[in-house]
Every structure is written in C-alpha cells, then in structure tokens.
Coordinates of N, CA and C in Angstrom, one line a residue:
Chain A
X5 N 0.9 -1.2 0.0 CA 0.0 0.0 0.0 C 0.9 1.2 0.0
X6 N 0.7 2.1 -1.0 CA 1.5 3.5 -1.1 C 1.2 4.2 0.6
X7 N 2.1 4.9 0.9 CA 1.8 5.7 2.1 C 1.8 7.2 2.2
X8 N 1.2 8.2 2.7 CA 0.5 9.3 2.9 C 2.0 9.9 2.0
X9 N 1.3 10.6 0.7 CA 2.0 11.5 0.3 C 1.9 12.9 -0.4
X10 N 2.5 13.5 -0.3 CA 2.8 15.6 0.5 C 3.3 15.9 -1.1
X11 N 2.7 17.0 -1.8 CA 3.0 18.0 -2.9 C 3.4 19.4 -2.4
X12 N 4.0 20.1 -2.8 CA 5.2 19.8 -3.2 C 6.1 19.3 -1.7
X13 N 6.8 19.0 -1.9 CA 8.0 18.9 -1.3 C 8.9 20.1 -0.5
X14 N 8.9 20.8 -1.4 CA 9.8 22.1 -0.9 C 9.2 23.7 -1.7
X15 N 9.3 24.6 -0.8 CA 8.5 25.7 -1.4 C 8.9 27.1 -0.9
X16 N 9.5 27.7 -1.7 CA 9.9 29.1 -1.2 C 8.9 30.1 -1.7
X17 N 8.2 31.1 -0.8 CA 7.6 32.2 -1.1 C 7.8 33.4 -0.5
X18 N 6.9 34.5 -1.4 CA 7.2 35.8 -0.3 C 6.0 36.3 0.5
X19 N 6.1 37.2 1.2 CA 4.9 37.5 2.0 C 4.3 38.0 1.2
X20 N 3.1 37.6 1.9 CA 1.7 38.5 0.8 C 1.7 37.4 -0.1
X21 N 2.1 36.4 -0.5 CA 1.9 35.3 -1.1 C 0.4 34.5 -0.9
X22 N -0.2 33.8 -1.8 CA -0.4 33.0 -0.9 C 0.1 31.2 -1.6
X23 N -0.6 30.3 -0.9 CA 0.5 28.7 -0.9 C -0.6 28.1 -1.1
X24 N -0.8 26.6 -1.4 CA -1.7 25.5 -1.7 C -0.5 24.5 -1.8
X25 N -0.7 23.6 -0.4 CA -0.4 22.2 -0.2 C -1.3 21.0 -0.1
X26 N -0.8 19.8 -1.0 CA -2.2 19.1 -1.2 C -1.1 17.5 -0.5
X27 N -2.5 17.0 0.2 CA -1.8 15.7 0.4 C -3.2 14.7 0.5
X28 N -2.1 13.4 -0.6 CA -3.0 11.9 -0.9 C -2.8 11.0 0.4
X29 N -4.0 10.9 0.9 CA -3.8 9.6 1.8 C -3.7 8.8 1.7
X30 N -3.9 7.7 2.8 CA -3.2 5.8 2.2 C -5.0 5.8 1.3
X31 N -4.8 5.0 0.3 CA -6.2 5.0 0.1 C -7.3 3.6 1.2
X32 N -8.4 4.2 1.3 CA -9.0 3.8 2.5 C -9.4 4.6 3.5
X33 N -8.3 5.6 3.4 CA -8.3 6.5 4.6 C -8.7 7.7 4.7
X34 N -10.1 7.8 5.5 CA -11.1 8.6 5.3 C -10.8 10.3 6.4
X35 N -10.4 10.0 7.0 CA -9.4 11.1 7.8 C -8.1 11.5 7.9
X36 N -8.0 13.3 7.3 CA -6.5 13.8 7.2 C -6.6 15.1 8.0
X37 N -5.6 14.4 8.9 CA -4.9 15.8 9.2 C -4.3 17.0 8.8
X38 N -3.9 17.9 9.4 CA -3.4 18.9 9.0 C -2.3 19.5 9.9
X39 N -0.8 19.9 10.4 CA -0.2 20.3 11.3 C 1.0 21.0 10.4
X40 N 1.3 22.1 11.8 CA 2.0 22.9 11.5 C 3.5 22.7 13.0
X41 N 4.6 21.9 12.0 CA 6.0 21.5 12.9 C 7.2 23.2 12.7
X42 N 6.9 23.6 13.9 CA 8.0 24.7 13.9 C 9.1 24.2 14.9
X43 N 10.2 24.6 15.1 CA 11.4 23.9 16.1 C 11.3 24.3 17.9
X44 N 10.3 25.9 17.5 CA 10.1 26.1 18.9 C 8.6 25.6 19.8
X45 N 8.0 25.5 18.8 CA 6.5 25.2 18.9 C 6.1 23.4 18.9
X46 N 7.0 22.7 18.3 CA 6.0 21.4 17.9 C 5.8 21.2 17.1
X47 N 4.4 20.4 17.2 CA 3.8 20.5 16.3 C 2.4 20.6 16.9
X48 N 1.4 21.8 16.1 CA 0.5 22.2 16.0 C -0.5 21.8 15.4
X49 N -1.6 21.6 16.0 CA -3.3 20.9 15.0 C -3.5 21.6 14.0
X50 N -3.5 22.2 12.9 CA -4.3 22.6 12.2 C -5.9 22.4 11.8
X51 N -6.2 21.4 11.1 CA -7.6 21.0 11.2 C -7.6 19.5 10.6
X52 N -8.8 19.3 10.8 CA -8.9 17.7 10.9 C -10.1 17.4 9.6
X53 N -10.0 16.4 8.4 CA -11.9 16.6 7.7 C -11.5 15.3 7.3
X54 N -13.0 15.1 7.3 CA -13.4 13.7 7.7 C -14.6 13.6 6.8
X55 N -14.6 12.3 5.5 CA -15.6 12.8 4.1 C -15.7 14.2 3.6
X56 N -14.6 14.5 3.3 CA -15.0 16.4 3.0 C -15.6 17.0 3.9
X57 N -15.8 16.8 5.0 CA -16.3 17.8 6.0 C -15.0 18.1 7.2
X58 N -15.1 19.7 7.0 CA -13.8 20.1 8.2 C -14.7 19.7 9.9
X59 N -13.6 18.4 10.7 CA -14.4 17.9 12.0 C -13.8 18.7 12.5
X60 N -12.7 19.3 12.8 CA -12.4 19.6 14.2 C -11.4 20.7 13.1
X61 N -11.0 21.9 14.1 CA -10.3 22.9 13.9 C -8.9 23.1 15.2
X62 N -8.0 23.8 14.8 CA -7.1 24.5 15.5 C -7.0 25.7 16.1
X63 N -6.0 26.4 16.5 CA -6.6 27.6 17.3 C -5.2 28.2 15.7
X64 N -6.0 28.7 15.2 CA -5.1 29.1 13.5 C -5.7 30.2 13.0
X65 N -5.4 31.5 12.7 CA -6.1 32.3 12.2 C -6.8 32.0 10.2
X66 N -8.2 32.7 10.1 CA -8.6 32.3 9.0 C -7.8 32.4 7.8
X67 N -6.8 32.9 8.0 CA -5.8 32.7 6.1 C -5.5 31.4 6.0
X68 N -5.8 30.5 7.3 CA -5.5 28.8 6.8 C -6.8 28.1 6.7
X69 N -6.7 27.6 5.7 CA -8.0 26.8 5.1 C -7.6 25.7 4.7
X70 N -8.4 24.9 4.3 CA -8.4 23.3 3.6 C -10.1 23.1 2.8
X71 N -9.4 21.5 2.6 CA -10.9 21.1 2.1 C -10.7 20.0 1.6
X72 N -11.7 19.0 1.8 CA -11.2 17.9 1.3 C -12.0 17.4 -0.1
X73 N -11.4 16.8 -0.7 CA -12.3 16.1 -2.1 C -13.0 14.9 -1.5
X74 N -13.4 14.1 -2.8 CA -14.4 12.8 -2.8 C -13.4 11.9 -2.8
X75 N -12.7 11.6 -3.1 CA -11.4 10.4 -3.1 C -10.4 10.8 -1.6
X76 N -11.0 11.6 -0.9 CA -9.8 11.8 0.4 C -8.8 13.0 0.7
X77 N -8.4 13.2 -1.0 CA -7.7 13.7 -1.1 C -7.7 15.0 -0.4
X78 N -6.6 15.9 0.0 CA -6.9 17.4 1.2 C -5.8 18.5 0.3
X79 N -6.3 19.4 0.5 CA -5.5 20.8 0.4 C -5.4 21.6 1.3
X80 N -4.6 21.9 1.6 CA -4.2 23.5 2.5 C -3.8 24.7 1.6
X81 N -4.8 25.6 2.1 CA -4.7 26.6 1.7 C -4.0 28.0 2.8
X82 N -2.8 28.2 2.6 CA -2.4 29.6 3.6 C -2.7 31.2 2.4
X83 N -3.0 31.8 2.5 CA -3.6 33.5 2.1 C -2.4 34.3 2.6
X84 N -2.1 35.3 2.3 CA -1.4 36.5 2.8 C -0.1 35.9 3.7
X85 N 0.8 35.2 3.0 CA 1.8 34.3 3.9 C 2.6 35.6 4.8
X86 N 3.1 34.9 6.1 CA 3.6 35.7 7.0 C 4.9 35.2 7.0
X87 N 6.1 35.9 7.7 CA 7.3 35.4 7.7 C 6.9 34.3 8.6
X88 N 6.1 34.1 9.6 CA 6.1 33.7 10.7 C 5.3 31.8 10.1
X89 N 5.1 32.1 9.0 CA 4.2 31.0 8.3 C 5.2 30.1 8.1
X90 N 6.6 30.5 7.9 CA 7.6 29.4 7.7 C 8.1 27.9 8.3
X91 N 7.3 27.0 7.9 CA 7.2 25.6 8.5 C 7.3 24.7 8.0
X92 N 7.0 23.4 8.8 CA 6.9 21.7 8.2 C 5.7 21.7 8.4
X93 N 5.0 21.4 7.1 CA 3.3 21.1 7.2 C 3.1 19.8 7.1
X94 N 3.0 19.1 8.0 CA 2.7 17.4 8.0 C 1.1 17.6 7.9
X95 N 1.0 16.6 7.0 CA -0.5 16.2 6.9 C -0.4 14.4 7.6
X96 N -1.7 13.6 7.7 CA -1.6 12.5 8.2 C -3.1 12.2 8.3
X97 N -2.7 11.1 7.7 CA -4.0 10.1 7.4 C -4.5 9.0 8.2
X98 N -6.0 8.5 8.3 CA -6.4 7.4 9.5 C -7.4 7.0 8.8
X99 N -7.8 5.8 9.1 CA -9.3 5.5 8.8 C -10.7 6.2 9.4
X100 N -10.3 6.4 10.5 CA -11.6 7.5 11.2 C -11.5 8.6 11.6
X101 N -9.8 8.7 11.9 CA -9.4 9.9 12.9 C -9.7 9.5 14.3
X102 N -10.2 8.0 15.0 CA -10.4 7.5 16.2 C -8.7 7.7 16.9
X103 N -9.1 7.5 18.3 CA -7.8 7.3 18.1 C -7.1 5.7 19.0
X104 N -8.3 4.7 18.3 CA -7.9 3.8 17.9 C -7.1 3.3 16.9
X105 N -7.2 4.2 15.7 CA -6.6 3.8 14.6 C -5.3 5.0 14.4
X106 N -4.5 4.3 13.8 CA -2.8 4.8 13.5 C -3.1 5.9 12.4
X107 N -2.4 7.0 13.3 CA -2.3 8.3 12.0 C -0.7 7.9 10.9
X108 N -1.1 7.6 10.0 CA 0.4 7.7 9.2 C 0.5 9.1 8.9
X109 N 1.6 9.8 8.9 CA 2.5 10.9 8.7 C 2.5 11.1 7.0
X110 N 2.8 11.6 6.4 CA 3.3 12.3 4.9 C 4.8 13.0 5.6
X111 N 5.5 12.6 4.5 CA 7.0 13.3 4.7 C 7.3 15.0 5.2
X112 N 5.9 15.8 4.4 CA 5.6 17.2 4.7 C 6.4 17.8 3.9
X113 N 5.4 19.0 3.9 CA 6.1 20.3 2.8 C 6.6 21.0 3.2
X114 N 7.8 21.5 2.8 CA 8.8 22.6 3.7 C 8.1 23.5 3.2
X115 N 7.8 24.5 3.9 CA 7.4 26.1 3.3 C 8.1 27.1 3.6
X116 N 9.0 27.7 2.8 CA 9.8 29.3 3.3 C 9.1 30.3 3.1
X117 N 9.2 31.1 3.6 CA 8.5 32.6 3.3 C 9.4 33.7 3.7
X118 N 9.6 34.1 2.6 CA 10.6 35.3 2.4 C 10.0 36.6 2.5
Chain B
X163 N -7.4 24.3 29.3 CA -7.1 23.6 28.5 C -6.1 22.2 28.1
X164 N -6.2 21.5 27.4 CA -5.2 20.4 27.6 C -3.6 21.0 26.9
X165 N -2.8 20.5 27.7 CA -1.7 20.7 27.3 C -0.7 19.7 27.1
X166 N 0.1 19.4 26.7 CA 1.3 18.0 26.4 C 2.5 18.9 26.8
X167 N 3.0 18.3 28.2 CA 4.5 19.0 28.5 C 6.0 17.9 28.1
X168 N 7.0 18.3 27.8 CA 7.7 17.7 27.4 C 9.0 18.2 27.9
X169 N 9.7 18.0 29.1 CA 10.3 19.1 29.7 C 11.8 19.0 29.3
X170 N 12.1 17.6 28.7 CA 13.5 17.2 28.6 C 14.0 17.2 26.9
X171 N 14.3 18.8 26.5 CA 14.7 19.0 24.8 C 15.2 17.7 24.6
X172 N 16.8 17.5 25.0 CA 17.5 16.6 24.4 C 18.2 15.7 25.5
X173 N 18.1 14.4 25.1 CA 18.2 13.2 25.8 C 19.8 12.5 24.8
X174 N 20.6 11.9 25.7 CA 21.5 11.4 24.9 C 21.3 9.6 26.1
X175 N 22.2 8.4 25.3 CA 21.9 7.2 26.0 C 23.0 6.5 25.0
X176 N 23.4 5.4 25.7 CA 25.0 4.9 25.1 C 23.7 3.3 24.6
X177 N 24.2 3.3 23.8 CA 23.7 2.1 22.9 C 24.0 0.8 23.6
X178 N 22.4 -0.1 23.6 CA 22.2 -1.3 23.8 C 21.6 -1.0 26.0
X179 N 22.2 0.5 26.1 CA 21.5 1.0 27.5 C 20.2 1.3 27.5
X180 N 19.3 2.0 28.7 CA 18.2 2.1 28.6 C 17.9 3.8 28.9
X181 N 16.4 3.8 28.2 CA 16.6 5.4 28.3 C 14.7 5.8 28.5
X182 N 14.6 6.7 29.8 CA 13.6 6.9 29.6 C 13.0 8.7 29.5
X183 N 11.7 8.5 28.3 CA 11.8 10.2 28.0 C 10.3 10.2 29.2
X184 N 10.5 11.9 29.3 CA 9.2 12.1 30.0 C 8.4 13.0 29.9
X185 N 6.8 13.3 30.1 CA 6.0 13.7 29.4 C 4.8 14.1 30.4
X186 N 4.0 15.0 29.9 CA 3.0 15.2 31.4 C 2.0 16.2 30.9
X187 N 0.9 15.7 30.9 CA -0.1 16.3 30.4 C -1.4 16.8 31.4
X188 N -1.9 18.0 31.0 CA -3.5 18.5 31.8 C -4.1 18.3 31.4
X189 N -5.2 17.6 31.8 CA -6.6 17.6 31.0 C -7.4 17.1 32.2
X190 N -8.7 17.7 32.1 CA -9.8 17.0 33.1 C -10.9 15.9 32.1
X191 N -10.5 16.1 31.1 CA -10.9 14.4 30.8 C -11.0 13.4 31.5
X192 N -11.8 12.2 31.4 CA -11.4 11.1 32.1 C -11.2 9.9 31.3
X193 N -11.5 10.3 30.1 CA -11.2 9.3 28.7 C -10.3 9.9 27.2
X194 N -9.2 8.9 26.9 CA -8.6 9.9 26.1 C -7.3 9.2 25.9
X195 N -6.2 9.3 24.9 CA -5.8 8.7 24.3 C -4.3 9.0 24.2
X196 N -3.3 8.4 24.6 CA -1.6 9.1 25.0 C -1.2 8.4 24.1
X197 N -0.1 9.3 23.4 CA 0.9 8.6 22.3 C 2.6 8.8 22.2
X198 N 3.1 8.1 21.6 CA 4.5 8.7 22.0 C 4.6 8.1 20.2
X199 N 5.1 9.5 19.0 CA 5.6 9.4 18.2 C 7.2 9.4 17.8
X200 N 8.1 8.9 17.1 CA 9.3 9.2 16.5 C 9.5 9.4 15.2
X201 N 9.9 10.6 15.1 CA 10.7 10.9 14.2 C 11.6 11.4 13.3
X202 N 12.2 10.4 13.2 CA 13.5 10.0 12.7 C 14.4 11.5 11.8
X203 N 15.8 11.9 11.7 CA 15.8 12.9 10.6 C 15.5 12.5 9.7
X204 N 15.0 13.2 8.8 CA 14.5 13.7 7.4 C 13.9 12.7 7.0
X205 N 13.4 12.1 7.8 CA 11.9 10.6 7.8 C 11.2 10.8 8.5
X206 N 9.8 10.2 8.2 CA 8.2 10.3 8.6 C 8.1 10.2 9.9
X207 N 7.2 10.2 10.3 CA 6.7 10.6 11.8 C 5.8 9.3 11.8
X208 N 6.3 8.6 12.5 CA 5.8 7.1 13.0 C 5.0 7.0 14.3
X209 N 4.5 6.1 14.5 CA 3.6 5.7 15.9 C 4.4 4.4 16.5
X210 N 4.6 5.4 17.9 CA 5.7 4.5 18.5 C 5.1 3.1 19.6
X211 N 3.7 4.4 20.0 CA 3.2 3.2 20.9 C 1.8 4.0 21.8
X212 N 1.2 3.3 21.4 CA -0.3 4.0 21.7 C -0.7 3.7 23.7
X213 N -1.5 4.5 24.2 CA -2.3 4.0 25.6 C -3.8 4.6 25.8
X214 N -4.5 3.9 26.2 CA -5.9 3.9 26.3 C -6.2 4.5 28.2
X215 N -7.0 5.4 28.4 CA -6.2 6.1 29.4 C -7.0 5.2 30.3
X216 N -8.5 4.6 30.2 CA -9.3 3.7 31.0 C -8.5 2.5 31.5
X217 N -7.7 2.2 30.1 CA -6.6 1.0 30.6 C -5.5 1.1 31.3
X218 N -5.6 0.8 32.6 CA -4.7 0.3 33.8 C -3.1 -0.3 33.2
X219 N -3.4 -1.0 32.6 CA -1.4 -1.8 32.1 C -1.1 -0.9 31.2
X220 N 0.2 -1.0 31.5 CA 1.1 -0.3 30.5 C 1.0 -0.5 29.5
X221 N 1.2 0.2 28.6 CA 1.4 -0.5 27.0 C 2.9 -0.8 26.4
X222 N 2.7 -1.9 25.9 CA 4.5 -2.2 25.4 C 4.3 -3.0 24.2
X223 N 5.5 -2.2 23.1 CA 6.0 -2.5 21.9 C 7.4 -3.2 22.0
X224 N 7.6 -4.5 21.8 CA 9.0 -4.9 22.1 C 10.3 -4.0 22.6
X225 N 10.7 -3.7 22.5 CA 11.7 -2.4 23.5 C 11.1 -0.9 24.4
X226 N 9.9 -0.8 23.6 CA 9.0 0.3 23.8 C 8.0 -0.1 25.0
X227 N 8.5 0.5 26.1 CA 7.0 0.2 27.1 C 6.8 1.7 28.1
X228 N 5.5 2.4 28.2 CA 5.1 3.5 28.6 C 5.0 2.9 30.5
X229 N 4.9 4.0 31.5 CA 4.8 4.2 32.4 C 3.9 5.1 32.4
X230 N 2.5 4.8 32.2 CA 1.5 5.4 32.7 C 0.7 5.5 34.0
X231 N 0.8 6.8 34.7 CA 0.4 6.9 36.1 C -0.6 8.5 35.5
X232 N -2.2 8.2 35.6 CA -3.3 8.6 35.7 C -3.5 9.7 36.5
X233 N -3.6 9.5 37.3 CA -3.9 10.6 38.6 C -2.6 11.4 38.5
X234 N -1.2 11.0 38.0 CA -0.3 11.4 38.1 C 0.2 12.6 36.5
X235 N -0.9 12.3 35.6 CA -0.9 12.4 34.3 C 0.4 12.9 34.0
X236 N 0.6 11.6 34.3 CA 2.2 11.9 33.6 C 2.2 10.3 32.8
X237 N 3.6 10.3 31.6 CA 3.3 9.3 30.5 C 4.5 9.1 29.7
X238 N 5.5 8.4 30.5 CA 7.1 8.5 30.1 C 7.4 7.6 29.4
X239 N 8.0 7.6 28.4 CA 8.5 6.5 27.2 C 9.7 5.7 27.9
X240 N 9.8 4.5 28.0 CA 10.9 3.6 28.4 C 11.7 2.9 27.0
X241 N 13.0 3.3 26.5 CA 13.6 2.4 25.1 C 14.9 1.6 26.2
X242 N 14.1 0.6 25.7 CA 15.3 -0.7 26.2 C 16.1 -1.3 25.3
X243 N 17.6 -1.6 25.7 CA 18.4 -2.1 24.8 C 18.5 -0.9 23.6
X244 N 18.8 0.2 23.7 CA 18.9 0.9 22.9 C 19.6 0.8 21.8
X245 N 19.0 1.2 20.7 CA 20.0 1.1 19.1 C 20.2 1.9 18.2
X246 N 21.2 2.2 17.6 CA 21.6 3.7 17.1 C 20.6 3.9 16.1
X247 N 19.3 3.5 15.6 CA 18.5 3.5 15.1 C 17.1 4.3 15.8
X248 N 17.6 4.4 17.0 CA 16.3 4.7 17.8 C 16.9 6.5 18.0
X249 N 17.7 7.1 17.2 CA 18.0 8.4 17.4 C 17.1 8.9 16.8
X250 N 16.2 10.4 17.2 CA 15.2 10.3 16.3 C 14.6 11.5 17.3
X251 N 13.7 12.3 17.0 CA 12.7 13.6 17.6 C 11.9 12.3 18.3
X252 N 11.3 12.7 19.7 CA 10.3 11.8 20.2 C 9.1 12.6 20.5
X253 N 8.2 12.6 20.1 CA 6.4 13.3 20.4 C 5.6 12.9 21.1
X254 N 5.5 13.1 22.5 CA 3.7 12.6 23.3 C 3.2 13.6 22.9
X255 N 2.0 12.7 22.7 CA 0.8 13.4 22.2 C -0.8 12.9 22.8
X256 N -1.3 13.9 22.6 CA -3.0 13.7 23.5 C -3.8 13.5 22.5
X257 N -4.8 12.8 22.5 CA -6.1 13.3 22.0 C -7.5 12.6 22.7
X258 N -8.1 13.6 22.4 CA -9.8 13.7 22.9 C -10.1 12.6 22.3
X259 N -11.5 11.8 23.1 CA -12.2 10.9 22.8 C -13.8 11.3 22.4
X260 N -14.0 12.9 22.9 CA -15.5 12.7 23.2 C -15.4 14.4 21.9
X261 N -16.3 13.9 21.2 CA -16.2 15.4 20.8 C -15.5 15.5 19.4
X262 N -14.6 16.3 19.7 CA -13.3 16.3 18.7 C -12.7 15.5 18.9
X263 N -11.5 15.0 18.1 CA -10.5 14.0 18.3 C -9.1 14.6 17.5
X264 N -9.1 16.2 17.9 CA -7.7 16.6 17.8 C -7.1 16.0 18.5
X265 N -5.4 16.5 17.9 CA -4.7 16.0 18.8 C -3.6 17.2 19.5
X266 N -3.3 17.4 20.8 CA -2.5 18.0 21.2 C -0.6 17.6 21.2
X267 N 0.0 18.0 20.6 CA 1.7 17.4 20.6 C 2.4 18.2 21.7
X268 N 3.3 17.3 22.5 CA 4.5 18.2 23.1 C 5.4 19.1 22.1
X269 N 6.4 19.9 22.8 CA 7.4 20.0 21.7 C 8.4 19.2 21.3
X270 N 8.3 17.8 21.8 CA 9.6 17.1 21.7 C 10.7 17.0 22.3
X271 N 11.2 15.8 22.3 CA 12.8 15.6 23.2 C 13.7 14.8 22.2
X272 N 14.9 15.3 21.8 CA 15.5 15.0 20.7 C 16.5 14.0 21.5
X273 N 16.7 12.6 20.7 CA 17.3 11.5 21.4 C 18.7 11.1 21.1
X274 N 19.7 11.1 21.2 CA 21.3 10.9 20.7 C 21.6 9.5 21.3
X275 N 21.9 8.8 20.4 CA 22.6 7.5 21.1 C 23.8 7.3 20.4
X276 N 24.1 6.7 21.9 CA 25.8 6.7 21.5 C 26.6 6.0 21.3
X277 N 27.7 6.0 20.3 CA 28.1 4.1 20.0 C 29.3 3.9 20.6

C-alpha cells in the first residue's frame, strides 16, 4: 500500500503570497490531518476533515484553510503568507481519525516565506 | 485547556543502555488517548506506541514500554536495549475521545545514542 504522500516537497515564497499544499492519503483512509511543525513550537493541529467535511479545527487564524475532495484527497490553503508562516506542514492520514486507529505521517512540505 | 509537557529538549543514551523520555499532560478528561511518536531525521513521523487512558497496564512495543500513572498524568516513554536507530525527535501526544479527536503534541525531546 503506497503511504501518505505531500506535494510539493519544498516551497519558497514571499509574503503576501499565498501557498496551496495538497496531500493523498493511504487509500481507505477517510481522515486527514493537518499540522504545522515549527522547532520552537511542535507540532500544532491545524484542522482535521473527515468525508470532505472540516471535524475539528485549530486555534489558527482564518488565512488557513483546507478542504477535502471525494477520493480523500486534502488541500491546504495559507492566504497573505507571513514570515512567521515558515514551517513543516505534515498532513496524516487514519481510517476514522479515532484514536484507535494509527495516524500515518506524509514526509511534509517545507514552506519558506521570504 | 489540555496541554502535552515535554520538559527534557535533548536526551543522549550509550547504545544497547536504557533510556527513559518524560511527558505530562492536563486535561480534566477522564477518557482519552496518549501517544509517543518518532521521528527519525528527514523521515516520517511514525507511531511509536499508543495508551488507552481507562486502561490500567502499561502498553509495550518490544523495546517500547510507557509508564502510565493517571492521577499522576504523567506518560514516560521507556527504550530498552537501545540502538543507534532509535535516534530520532520523540512526540507525546493527546487526544480527545469525546467530541473532537484533535490531537494536542508536546514540543519534543530530541534522542542521541551513542556508540
């Protein structure tokens, strides 16, 4: 089975930009996460959708968005990029988002913001 | 609010020794789900070993076994027989049962083993 994988890869922008990061889950897998890994912070929830419906949210101001399609598939969307936006955006896939079940990781998009 | 503390940045441990990370979380939950992720440099963020908080025993992954104390909400990772493979970013992490099923992350304790 292919495992959770992150477009692009690597991404330099400037502020006032905005970004679109898309990530394919395992297929099956009806819940994708969304996080934001900075070095001093963690890693941070972004939002959670579950059938194309966003379940749960982060404490994230609205320039970050998502959405999911019919096949699973998720986008993140950041607006008006900030220097401060510069991160590892791990996405991560489950069958329900229980947390019974195992979130797999995606490798994650580096994002710069210049 | 719930929080994931993770007080110890960086942990170092001499290979095939034992090493435990440690972790401590708030929540007035009484149901709810503790994790301890690794991940490895410039590789994926893996599930190291999951606990169910209703459940009393520890949880253990062949080298991997948690020290869960409840009332103590605290949730420390134990690597036994350590192997220069097990160097790697370590993550507890929370999440809700009832409701949402975010997840809350510490910031990590970075692991060095030594040969």
């Amino acid at each position: 089975k292919a495992g959770v994988t992150q477009t692009p890869r690597y991404l330099i922008k400037t502020r006032g930009q905005q970004v679109t990061l898309s990530c394919s889950p395992i297929s099956g897998h009806r819940s994708v996460s969304w996080y934001q890994q900075t070095p001093g912070q963690g890693l941070q929830f972004l939002f959670e959708y579950f059938s194309e419906t966003q379940r749960n949210k982060g404490n994230f101001p609205g320039r970050f968005s998502g959405r999911q399609f019919s096949n699973s598939r998720s986008e993140m969307n950041v607006s008006t990029l900030e220097l401060g936006d510069s991160a590892l955006y791990l996405c991560a896939s489950s069958l329900t988002g229980f947390g019974t079940d195992t979130q797999y990781f995606g490798p994650g998009t580096r994002l710069t913001v210049l | 609010a719930q929080t994931v503390t993770q007080s110890q940045p960086e942990m170092s441990v001499q290979e095939a020794e034992t090493v435990t990370l440690s972790c401590t979380y708030d929540t007035s939950e009484s149901d709810y789900y503790l994790f301890w992720y690794k991940q490895p440099p410039s590789r994926q963020m893996i599930l190291v070993i999951r606990q169910e908080a209703y459940k009393q025993q520890n949880a253990t992954e062949n080298r991997f076994s948690v020290n869960f104390q409840k009332a103590a909400k605290s949730f420390s990772l134990k690597i036994s027989d350590s192997q220069l493979g097990d160097a790697a970013m370590y993550f507890c992490a929370y999440q809700f049962t009832s409701g949402t099923y975010k997840y809350i992350f510490g910031t990590g304790t970075r692991l060095k083993v030594l040969a």
